[in-house]
mmCIF file of C-alpha atoms in Angstrom:
data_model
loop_
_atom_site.group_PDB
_atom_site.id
_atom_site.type_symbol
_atom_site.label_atom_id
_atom_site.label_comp_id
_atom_site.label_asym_id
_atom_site.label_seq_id
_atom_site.Cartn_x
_atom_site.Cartn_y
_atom_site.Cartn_z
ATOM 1 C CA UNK A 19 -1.029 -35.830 -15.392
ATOM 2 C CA UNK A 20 2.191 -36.446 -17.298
ATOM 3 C CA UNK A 21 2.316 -32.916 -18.025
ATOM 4 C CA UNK A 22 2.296 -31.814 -14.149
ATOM 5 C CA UNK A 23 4.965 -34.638 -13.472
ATOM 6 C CA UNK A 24 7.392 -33.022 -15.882
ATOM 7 C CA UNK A 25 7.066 -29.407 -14.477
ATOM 8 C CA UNK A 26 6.356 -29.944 -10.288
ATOM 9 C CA UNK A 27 8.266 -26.350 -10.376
ATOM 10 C CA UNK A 28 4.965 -24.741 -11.743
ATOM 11 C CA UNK A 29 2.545 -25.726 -9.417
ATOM 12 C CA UNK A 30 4.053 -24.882 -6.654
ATOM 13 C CA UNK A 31 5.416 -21.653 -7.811
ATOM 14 C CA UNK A 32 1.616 -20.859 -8.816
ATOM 15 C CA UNK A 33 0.340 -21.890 -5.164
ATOM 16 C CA UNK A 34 2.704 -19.914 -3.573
ATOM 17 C CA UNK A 35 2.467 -16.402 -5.801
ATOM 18 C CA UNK A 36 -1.431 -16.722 -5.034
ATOM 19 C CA UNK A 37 -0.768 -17.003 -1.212
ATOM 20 C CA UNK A 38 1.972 -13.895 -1.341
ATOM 21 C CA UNK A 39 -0.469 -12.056 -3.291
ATOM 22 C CA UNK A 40 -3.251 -12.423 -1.351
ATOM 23 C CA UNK A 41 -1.120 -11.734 1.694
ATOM 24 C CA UNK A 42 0.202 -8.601 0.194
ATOM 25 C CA UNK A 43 -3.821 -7.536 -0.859
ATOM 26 C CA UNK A 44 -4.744 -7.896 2.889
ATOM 27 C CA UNK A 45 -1.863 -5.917 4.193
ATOM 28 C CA UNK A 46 -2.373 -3.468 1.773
ATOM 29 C CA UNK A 47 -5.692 -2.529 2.691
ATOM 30 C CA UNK A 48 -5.320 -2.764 6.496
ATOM 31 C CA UNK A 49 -2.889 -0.079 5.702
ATOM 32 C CA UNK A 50 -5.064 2.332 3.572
ATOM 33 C CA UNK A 51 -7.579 2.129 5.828
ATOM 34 C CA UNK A 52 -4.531 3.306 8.529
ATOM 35 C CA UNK A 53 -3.562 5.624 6.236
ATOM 36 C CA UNK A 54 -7.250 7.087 5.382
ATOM 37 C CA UNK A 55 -7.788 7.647 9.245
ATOM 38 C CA UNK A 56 -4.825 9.683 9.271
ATOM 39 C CA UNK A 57 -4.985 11.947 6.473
ATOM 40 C CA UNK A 58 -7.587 13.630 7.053
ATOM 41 C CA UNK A 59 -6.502 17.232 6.261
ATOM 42 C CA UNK A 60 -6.865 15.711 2.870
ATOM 43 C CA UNK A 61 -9.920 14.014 2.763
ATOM 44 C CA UNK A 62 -12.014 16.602 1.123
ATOM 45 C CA UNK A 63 -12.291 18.516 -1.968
ATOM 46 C CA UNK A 64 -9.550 20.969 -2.909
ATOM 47 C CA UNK A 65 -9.851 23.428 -5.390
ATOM 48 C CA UNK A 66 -7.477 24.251 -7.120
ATOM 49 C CA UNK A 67 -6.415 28.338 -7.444
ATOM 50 C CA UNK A 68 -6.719 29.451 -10.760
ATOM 51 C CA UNK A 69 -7.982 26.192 -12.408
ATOM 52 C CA UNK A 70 -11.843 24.938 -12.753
ATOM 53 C CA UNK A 71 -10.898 21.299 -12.188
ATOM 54 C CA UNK A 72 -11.395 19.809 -9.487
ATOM 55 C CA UNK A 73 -8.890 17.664 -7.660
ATOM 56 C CA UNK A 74 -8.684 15.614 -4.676
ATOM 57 C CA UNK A 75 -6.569 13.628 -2.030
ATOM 58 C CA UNK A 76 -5.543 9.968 -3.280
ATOM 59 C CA UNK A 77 -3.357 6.945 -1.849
ATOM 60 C CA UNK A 78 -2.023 5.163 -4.722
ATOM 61 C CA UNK A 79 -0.891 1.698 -4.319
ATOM 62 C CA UNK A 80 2.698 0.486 -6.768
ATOM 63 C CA UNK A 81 3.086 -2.953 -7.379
ATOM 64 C CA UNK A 82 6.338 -3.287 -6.579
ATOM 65 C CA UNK A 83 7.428 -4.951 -2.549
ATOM 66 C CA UNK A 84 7.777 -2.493 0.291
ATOM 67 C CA UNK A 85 10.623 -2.502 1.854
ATOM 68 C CA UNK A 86 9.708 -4.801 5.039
ATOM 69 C CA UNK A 87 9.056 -7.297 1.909
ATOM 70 C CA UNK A 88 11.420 -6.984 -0.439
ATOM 71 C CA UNK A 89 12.975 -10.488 -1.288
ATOM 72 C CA UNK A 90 15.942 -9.140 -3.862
ATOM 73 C CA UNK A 91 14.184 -9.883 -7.065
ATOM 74 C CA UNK A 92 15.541 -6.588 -8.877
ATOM 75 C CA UNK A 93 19.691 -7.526 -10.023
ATOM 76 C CA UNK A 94 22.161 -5.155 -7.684
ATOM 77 C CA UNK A 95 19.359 -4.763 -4.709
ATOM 78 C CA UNK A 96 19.657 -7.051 -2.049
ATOM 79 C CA UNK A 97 16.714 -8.380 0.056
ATOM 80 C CA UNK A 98 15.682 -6.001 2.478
ATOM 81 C CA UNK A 99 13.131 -8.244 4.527
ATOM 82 C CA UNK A 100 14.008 -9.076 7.745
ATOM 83 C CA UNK A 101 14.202 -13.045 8.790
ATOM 84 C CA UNK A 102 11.923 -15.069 10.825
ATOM 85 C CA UNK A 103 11.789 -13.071 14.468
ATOM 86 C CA UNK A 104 13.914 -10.074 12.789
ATOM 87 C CA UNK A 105 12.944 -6.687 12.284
ATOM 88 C CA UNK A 106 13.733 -4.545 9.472
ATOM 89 C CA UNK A 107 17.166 -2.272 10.627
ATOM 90 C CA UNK A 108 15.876 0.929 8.713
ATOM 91 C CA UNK A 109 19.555 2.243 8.953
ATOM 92 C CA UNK A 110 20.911 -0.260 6.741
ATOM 93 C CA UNK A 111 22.588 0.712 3.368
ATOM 94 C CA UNK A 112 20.289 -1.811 1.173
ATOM 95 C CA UNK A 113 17.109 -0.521 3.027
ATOM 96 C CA UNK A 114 18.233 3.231 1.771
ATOM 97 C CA UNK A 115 19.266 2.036 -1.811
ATOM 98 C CA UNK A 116 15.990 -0.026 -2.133
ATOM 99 C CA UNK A 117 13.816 3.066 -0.462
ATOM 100 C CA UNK A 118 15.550 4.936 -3.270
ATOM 101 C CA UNK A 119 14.142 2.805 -6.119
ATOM 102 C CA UNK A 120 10.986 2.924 -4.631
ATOM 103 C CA UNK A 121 10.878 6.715 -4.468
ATOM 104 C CA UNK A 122 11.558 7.009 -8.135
ATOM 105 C CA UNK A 123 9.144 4.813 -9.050
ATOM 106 C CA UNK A 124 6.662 7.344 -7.504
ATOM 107 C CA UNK A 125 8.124 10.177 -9.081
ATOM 108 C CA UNK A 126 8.141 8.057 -12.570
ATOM 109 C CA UNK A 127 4.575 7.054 -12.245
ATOM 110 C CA UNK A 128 3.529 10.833 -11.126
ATOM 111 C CA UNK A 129 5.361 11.967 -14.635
ATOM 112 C CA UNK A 130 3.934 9.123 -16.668
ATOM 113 C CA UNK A 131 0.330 10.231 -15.986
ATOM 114 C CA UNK A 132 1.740 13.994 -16.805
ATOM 115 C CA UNK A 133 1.399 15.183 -13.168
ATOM 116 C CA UNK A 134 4.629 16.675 -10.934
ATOM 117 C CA UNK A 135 6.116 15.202 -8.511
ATOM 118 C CA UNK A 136 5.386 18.058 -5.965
ATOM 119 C CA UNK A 137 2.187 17.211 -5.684
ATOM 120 C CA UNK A 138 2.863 14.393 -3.634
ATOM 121 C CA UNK A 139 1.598 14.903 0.085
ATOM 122 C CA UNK A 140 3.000 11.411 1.717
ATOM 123 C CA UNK A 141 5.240 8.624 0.499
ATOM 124 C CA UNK A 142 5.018 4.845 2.075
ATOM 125 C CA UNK A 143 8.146 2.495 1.190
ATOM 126 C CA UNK A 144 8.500 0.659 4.354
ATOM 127 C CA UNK A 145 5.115 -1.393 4.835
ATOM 128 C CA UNK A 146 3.550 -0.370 1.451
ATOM 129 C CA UNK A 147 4.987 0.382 -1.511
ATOM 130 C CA UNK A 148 3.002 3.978 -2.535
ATOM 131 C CA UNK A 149 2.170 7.156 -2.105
ATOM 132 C CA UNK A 150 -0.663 9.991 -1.319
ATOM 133 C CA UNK A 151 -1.147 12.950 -3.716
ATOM 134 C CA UNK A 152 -3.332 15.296 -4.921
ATOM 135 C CA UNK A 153 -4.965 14.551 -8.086
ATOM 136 C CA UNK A 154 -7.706 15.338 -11.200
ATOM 137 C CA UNK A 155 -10.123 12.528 -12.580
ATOM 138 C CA UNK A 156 -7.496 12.887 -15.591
ATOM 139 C CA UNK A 157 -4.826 12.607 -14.039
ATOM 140 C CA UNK A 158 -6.462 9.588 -11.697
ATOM 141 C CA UNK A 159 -7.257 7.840 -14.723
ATOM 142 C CA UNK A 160 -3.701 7.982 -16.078
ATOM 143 C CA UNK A 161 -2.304 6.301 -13.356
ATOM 144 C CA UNK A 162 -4.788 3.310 -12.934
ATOM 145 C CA UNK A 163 -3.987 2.139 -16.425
ATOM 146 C CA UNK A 164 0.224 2.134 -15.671
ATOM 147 C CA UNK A 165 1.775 -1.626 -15.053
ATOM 148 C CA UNK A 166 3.303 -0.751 -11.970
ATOM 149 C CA UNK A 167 0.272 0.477 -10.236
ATOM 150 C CA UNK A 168 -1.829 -1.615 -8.050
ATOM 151 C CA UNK A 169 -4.684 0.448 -7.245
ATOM 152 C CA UNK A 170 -5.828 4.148 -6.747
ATOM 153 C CA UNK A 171 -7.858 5.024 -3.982
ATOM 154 C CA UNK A 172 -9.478 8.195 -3.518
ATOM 155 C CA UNK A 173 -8.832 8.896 -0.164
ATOM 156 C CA UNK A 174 -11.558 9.301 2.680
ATOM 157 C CA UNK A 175 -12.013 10.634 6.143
ATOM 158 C CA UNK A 176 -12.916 7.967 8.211
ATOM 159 C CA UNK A 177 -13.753 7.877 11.878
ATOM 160 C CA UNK A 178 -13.447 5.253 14.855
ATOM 161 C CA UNK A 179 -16.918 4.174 15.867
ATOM 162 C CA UNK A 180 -17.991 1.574 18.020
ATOM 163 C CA UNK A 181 -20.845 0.432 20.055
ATOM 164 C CA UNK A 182 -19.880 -2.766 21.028
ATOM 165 C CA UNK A 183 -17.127 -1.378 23.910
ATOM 166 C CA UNK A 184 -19.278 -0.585 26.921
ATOM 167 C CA UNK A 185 -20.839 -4.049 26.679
ATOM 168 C CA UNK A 186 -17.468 -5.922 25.915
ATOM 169 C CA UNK A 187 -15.870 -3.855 29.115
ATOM 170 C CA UNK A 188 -18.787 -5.271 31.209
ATOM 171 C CA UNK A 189 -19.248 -1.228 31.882
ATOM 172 C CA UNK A 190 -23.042 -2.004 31.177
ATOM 173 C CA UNK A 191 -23.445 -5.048 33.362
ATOM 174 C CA UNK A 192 -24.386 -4.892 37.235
ATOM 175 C CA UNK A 193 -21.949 -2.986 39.199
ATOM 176 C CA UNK A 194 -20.346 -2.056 36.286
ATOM 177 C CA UNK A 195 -18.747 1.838 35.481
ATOM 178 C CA UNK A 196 -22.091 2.345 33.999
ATOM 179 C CA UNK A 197 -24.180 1.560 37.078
ATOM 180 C CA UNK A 198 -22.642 3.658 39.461
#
């Protein structure tokens, strides 16, 4: 008890990194899902010409904030998130010098795992911090085990489905759209 007295500082510092991470995890897979449904050109299997390994579409998520969170940790880089009942001004020089860092960051992660940078299909710095590429198992592997990389997903078509609609609409009920 004496111990927690002397240092207040680290609880709460504690309580509130859990809460921003868990924040950030949530926001971060709303938008692979997003980003899953829409890359869909890339959802299967690619072979690659000339090569007998086989390689696929993947999202990978870097640890670092997107832009639309960045609070200015990094010295020289102001914050780029936008105040309470602001919005991000995407024209702004410190959103392009931070968007910047983030890019190379990609590229440096792409040529840490020994894979080049032109295989990149998609980059995300302004409400996720990543990027979609095409990769091996080898090369997938290689990136999981980098610091700055959250999490490797392989990426998946996915399609809107629902059969809850026609009943929530009251299409089914009497006199409904469904009646007629």
């Amino acid at each position: 008890l004496l111990e927690l007295r002397s240092q207040p500082h680290k609880n709460f510092f504690q309580r509130r990194s859990r809460k921003m991470y868990r924040k950030t995890f949530d926001v971060i897979l709303v938008l692979v899902s997003a980003l899953s449904i829409s890359s869909s050109a890339f959802a299967q299997a690619v072979k690659a010409p000339n090569a007998k390994k086989e390689t696929k579409s993947y999202i990978v998520v870097m640890a670092n904030a997107p832009i639309a969170a960045y609070e200015g940790d990094i010295s020289g880089y102001l914050a780029t998130k936008p105040g309470k009942g602001q919005k991000v001004n995407p024209n702004s020089t410190h959103v392009h010098k931070y968007g910047k860092v983030l890019k190379k960051s990609h590229d440096q992660s792409l040529a840490a795992a020994g894979v080049n940078a032109s295989t990149k299909v998609n980059e995300y710095t302004f409400a996720l911090n990543g990027y979609s590429t095409i990769l091996t198992e080898a090369q997938v592997k290689a990136l999981k085990t980098q610091d700055g990389v959250l999490m490797v997903l392989e990426d998946q078509m996915r399609y809107a489905d629902t059969d809850s609609s026609p009943t929530f609409f009251c299409l089914t009920a009497e006199g409904g759209a469904y009646a007629k």
